[in-house]
Coordinates of N, CA, C and O in Angstrom, one line a residue:
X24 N 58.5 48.6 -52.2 CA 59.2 48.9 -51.0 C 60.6 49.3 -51.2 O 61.3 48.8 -52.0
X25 N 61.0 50.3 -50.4 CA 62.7 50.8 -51.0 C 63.6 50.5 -49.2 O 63.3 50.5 -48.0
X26 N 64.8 50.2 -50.1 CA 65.8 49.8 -48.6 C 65.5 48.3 -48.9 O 64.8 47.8 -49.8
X27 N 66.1 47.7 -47.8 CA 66.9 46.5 -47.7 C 65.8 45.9 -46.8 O 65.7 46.7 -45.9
X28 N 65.2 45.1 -46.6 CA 64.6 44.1 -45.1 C 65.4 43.6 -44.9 O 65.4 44.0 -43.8
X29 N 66.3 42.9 -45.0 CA 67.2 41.5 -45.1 C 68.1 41.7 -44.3 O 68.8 42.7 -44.6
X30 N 68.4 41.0 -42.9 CA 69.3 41.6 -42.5 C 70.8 40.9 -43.2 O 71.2 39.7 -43.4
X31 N 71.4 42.0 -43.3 CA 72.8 42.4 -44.0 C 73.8 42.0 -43.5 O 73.4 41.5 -42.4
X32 N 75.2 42.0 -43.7 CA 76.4 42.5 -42.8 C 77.2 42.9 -44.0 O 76.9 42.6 -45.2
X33 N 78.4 43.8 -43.5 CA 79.2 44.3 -44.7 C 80.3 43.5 -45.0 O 81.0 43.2 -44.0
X34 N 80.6 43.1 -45.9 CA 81.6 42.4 -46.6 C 83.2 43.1 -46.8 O 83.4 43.9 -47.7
X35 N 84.3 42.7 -45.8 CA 85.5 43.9 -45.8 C 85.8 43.6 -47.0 O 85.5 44.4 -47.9
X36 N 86.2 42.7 -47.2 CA 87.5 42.0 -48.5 C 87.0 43.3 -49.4 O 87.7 44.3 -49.5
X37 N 86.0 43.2 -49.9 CA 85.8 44.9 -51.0 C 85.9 45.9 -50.7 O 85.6 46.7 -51.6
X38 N 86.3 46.3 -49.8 CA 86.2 47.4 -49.3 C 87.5 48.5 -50.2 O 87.5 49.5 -50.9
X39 N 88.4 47.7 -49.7 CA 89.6 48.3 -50.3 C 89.9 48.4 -51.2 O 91.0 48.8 -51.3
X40 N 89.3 48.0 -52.8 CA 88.9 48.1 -53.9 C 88.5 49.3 -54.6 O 89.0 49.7 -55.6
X41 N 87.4 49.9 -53.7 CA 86.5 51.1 -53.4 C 87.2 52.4 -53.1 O 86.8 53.4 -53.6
X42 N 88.5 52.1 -52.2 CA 88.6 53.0 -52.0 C 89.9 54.1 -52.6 O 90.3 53.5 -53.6
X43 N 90.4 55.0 -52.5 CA 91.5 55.4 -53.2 C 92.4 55.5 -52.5 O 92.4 55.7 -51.3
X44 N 93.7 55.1 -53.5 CA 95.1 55.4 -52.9 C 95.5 53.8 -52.4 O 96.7 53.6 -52.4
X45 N 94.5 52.6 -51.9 CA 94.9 51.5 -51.3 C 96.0 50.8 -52.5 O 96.2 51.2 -53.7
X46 N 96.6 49.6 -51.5 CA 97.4 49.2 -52.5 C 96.1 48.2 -53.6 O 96.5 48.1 -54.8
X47 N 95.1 47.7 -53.3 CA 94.2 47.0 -53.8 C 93.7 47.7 -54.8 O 93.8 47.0 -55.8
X48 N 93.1 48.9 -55.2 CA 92.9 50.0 -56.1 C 93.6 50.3 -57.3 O 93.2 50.4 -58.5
X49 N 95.2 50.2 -56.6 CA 96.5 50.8 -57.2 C 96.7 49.4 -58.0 O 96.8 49.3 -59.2
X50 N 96.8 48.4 -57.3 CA 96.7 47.1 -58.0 C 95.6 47.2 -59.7 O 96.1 47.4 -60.8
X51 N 94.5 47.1 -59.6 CA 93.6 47.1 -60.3 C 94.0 47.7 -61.2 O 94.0 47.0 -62.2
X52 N 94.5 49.3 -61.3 CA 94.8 50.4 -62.1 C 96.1 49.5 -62.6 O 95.8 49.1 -63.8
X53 N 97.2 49.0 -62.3 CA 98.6 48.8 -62.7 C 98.3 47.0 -63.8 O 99.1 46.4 -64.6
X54 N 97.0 46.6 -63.2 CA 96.3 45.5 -64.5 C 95.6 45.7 -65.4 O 95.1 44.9 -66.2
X55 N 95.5 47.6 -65.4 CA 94.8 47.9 -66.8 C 93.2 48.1 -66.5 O 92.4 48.4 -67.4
X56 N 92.7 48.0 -65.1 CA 91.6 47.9 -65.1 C 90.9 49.7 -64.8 O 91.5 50.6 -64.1
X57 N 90.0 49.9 -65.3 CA 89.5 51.1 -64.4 C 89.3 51.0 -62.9 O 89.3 49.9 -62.4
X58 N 89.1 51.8 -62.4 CA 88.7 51.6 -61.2 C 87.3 52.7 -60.4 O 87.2 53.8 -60.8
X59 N 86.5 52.3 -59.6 CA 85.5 52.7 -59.3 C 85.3 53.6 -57.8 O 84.4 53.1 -57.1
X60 N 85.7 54.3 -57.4 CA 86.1 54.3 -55.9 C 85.6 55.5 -55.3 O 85.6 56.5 -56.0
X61 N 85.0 55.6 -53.5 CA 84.6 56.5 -52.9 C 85.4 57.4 -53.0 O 86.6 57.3 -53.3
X62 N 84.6 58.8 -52.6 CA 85.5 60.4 -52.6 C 86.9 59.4 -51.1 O 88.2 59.2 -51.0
X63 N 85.6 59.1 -50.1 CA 86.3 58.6 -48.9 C 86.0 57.6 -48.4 O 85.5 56.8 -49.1
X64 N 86.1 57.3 -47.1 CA 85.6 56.3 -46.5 C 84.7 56.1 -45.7 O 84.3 55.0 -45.4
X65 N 84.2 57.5 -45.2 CA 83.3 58.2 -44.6 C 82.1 58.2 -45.4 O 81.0 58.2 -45.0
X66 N 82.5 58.3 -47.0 CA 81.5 58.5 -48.1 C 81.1 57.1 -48.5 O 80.1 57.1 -49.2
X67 N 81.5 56.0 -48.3 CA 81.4 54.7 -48.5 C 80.5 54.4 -47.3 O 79.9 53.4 -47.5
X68 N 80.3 54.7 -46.5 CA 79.6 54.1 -45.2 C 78.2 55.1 -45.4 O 77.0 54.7 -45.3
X69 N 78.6 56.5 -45.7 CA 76.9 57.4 -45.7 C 76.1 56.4 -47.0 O 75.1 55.7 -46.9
X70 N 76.9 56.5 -48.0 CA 76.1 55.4 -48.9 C 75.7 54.4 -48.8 O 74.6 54.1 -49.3
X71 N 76.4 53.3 -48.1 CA 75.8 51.8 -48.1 C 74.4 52.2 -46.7 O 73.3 51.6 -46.5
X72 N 74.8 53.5 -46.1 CA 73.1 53.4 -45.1 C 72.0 53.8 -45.9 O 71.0 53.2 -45.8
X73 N 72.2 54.8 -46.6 CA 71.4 55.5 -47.5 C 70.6 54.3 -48.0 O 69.5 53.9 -47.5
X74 N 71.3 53.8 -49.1 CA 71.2 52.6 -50.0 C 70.4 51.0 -49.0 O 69.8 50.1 -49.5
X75 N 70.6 51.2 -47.9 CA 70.4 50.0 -46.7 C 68.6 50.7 -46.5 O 67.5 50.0 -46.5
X76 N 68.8 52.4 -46.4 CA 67.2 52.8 -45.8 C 66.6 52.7 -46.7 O 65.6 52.0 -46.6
X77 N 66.9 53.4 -48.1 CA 66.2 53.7 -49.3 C 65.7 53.2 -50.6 O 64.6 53.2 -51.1
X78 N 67.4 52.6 -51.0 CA 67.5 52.2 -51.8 C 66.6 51.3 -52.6 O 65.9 50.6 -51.9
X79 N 66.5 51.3 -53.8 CA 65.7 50.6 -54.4 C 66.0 48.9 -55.1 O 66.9 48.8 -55.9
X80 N 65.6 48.2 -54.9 CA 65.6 46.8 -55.8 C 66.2 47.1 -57.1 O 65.5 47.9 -57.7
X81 N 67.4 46.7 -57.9 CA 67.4 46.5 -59.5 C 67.2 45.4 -60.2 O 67.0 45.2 -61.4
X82 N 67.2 44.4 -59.0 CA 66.8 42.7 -59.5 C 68.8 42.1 -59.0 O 69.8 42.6 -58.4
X83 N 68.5 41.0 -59.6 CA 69.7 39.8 -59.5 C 70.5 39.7 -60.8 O 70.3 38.8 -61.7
X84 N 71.2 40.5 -60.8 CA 72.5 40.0 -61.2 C 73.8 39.6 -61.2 O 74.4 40.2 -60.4
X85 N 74.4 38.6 -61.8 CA 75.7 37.8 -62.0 C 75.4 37.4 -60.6 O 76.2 37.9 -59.9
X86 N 74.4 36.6 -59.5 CA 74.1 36.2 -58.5 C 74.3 36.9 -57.6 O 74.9 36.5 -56.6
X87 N 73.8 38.5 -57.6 CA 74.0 39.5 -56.5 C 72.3 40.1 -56.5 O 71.7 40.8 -57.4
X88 N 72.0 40.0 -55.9 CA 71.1 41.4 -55.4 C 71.3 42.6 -55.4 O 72.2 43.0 -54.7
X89 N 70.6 43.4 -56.3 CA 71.5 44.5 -56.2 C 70.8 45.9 -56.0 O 69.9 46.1 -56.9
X90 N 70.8 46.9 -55.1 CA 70.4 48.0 -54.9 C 70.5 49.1 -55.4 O 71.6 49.2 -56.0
X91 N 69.9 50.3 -55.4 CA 71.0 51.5 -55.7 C 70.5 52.5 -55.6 O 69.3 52.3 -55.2
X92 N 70.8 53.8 -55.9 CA 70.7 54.6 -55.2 C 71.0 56.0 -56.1 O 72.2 56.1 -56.2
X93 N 70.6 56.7 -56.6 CA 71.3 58.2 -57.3 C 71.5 59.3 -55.8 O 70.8 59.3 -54.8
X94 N 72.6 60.1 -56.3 CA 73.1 60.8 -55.3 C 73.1 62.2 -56.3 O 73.4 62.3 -57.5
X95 N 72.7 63.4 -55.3 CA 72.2 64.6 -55.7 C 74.3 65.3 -56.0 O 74.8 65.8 -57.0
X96 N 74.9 64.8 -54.7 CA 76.3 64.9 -55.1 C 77.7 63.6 -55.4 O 77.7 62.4 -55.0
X97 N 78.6 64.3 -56.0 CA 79.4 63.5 -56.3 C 79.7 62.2 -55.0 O 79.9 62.5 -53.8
X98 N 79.6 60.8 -55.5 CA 80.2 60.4 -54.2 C 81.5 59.5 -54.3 O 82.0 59.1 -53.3
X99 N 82.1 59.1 -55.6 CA 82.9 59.3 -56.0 C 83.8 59.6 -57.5 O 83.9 60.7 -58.0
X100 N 84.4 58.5 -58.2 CA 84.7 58.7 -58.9 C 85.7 57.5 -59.9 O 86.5 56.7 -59.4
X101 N 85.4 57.5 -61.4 CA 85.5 56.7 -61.9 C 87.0 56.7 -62.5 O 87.3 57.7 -63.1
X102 N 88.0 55.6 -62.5 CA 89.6 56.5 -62.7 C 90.3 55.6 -63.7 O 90.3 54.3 -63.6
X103 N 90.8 56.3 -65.0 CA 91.1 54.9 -65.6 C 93.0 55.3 -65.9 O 93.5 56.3 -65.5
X104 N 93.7 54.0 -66.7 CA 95.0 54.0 -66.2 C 95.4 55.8 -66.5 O 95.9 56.6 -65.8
X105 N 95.0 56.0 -67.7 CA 95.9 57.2 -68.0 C 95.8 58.5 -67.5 O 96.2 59.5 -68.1
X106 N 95.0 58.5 -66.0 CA 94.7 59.6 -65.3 C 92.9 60.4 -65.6 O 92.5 61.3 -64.9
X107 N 92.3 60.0 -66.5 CA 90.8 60.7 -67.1 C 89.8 60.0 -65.6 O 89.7 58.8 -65.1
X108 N 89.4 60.8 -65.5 CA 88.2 60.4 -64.3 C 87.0 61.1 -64.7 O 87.0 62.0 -65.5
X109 N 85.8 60.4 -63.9 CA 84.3 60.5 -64.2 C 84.1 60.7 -62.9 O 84.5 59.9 -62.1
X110 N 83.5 61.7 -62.5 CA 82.6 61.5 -61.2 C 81.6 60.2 -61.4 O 81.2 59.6 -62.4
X111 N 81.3 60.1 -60.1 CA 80.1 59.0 -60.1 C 79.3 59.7 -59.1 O 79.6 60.5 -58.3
X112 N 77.9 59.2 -59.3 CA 76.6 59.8 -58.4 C 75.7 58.3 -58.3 O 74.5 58.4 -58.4
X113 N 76.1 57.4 -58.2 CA 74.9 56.3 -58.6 C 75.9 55.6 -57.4 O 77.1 55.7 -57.6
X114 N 75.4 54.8 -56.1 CA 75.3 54.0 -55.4 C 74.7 52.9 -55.6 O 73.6 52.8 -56.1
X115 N 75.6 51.6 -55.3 CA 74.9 50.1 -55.5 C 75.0 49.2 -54.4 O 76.2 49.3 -54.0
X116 N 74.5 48.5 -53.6 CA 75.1 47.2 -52.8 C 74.5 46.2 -53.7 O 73.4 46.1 -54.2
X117 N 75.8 45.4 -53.8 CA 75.7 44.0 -53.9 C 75.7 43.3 -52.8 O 76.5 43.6 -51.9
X118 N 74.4 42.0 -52.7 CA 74.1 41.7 -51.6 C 74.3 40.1 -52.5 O 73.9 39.7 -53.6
X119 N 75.0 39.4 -51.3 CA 75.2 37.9 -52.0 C 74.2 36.6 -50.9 O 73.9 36.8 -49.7
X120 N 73.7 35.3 -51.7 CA 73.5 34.7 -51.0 C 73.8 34.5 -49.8 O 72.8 34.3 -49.1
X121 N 75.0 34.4 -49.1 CA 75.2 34.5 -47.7 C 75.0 35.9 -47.1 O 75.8 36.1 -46.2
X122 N 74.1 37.0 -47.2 CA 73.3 38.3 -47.0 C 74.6 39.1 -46.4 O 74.6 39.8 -45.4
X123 N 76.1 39.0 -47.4 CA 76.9 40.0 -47.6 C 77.0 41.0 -47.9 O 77.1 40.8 -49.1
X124 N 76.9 42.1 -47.7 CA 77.2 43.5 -48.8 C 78.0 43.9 -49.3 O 79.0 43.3 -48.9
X125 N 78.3 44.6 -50.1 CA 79.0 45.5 -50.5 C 78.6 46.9 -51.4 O 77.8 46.9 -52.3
X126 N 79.3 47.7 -51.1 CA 78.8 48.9 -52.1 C 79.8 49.4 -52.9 O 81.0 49.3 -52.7
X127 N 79.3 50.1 -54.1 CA 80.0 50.7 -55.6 C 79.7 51.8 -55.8 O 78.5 51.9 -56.2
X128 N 80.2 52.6 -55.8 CA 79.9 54.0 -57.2 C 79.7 53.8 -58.1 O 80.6 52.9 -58.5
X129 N 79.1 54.0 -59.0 CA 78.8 53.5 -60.3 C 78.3 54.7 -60.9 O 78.1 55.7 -60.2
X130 N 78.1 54.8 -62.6 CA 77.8 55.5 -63.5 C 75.9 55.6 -63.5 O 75.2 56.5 -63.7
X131 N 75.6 53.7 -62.9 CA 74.2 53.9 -63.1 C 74.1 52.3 -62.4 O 75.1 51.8 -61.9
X132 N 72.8 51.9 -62.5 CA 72.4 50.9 -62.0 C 73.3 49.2 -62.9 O 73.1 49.5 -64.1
X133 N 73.7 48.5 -62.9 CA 74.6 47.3 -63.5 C 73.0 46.7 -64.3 O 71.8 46.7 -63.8
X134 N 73.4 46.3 -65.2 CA 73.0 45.5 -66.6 C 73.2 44.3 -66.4 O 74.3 44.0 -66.0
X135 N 72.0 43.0 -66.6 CA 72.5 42.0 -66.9 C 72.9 41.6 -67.8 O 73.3 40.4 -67.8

C-alpha cells in the first residue's frame, strides 16, 4: 500500500532547517554541516502531500518511520559550506512515535 494511513500532523521546529536563507539553515552551514533544503516553501508542502498520498514505506529508522518519494523534478537542493550544491529529487517524511512529520530532500531513501 503507498501513502501514509496514520493520521499525521506536521512537525514546525523542522521546518526551518529545510528551508533556505533561514537563520536555522545558515546556522547548520556556519557549524560545518551540509545542508538539505526545499527550492521553497511551497515545494516543501507539494512534497510532504505527495509523499502523505503516495509515498512509499522504507521501514524504521534511527526511530522514524520513514517514507519517500522520487521526484521527476528538482525539489531541492543539497549545499555544503564552500558553496558546491547537488540538486535533490528524493522526498522523505519522518514520521515519529507521537505521529509527527517531517519532510527532507534527500539524494535517496536514508540507510540504517
Amino acid at each position: 500500500m503507498a501513502g501514509i494511513a496514520s493520521g499525521i500532523f506536521l512537525d514546525p521546529k523542522h521546518i526551518p532547517k529545510h528551508l533556505p536563507n533561514t537563520p536555522q539553515s545558515q546556522r547548520l552551514l556556519r557549524l560545518g554541516h551540509s545542508i538539505h533544503v526545499f527550492n521553497d516553501e511551497a515545494t516543501m508542502y507539494e512534497v510532504a502531500q505527495a509523499i502523505i498520498k503516495v509515498g512509499e514505506f522504507t521501514g524504521n529508522i534511527r526511530n522514524y518511520d520513514r517514507y519517500g518519494l522520487f521526484f521527476s523534478e528538482s525539489i531541492g537542493y543539497r549545499l555544503d559550506m564552500d558553496g558546491s550544491t547537488i540538486l535533490l529529487f528524493y522526498g522523505e517524511a519522518k514520521v515519529d512515535a507521537n505521529n509527527r512529520y517531517h519532510v527532507i530532500p534527500r539524494t535517496r531513501p536514508s540507510e540504517g
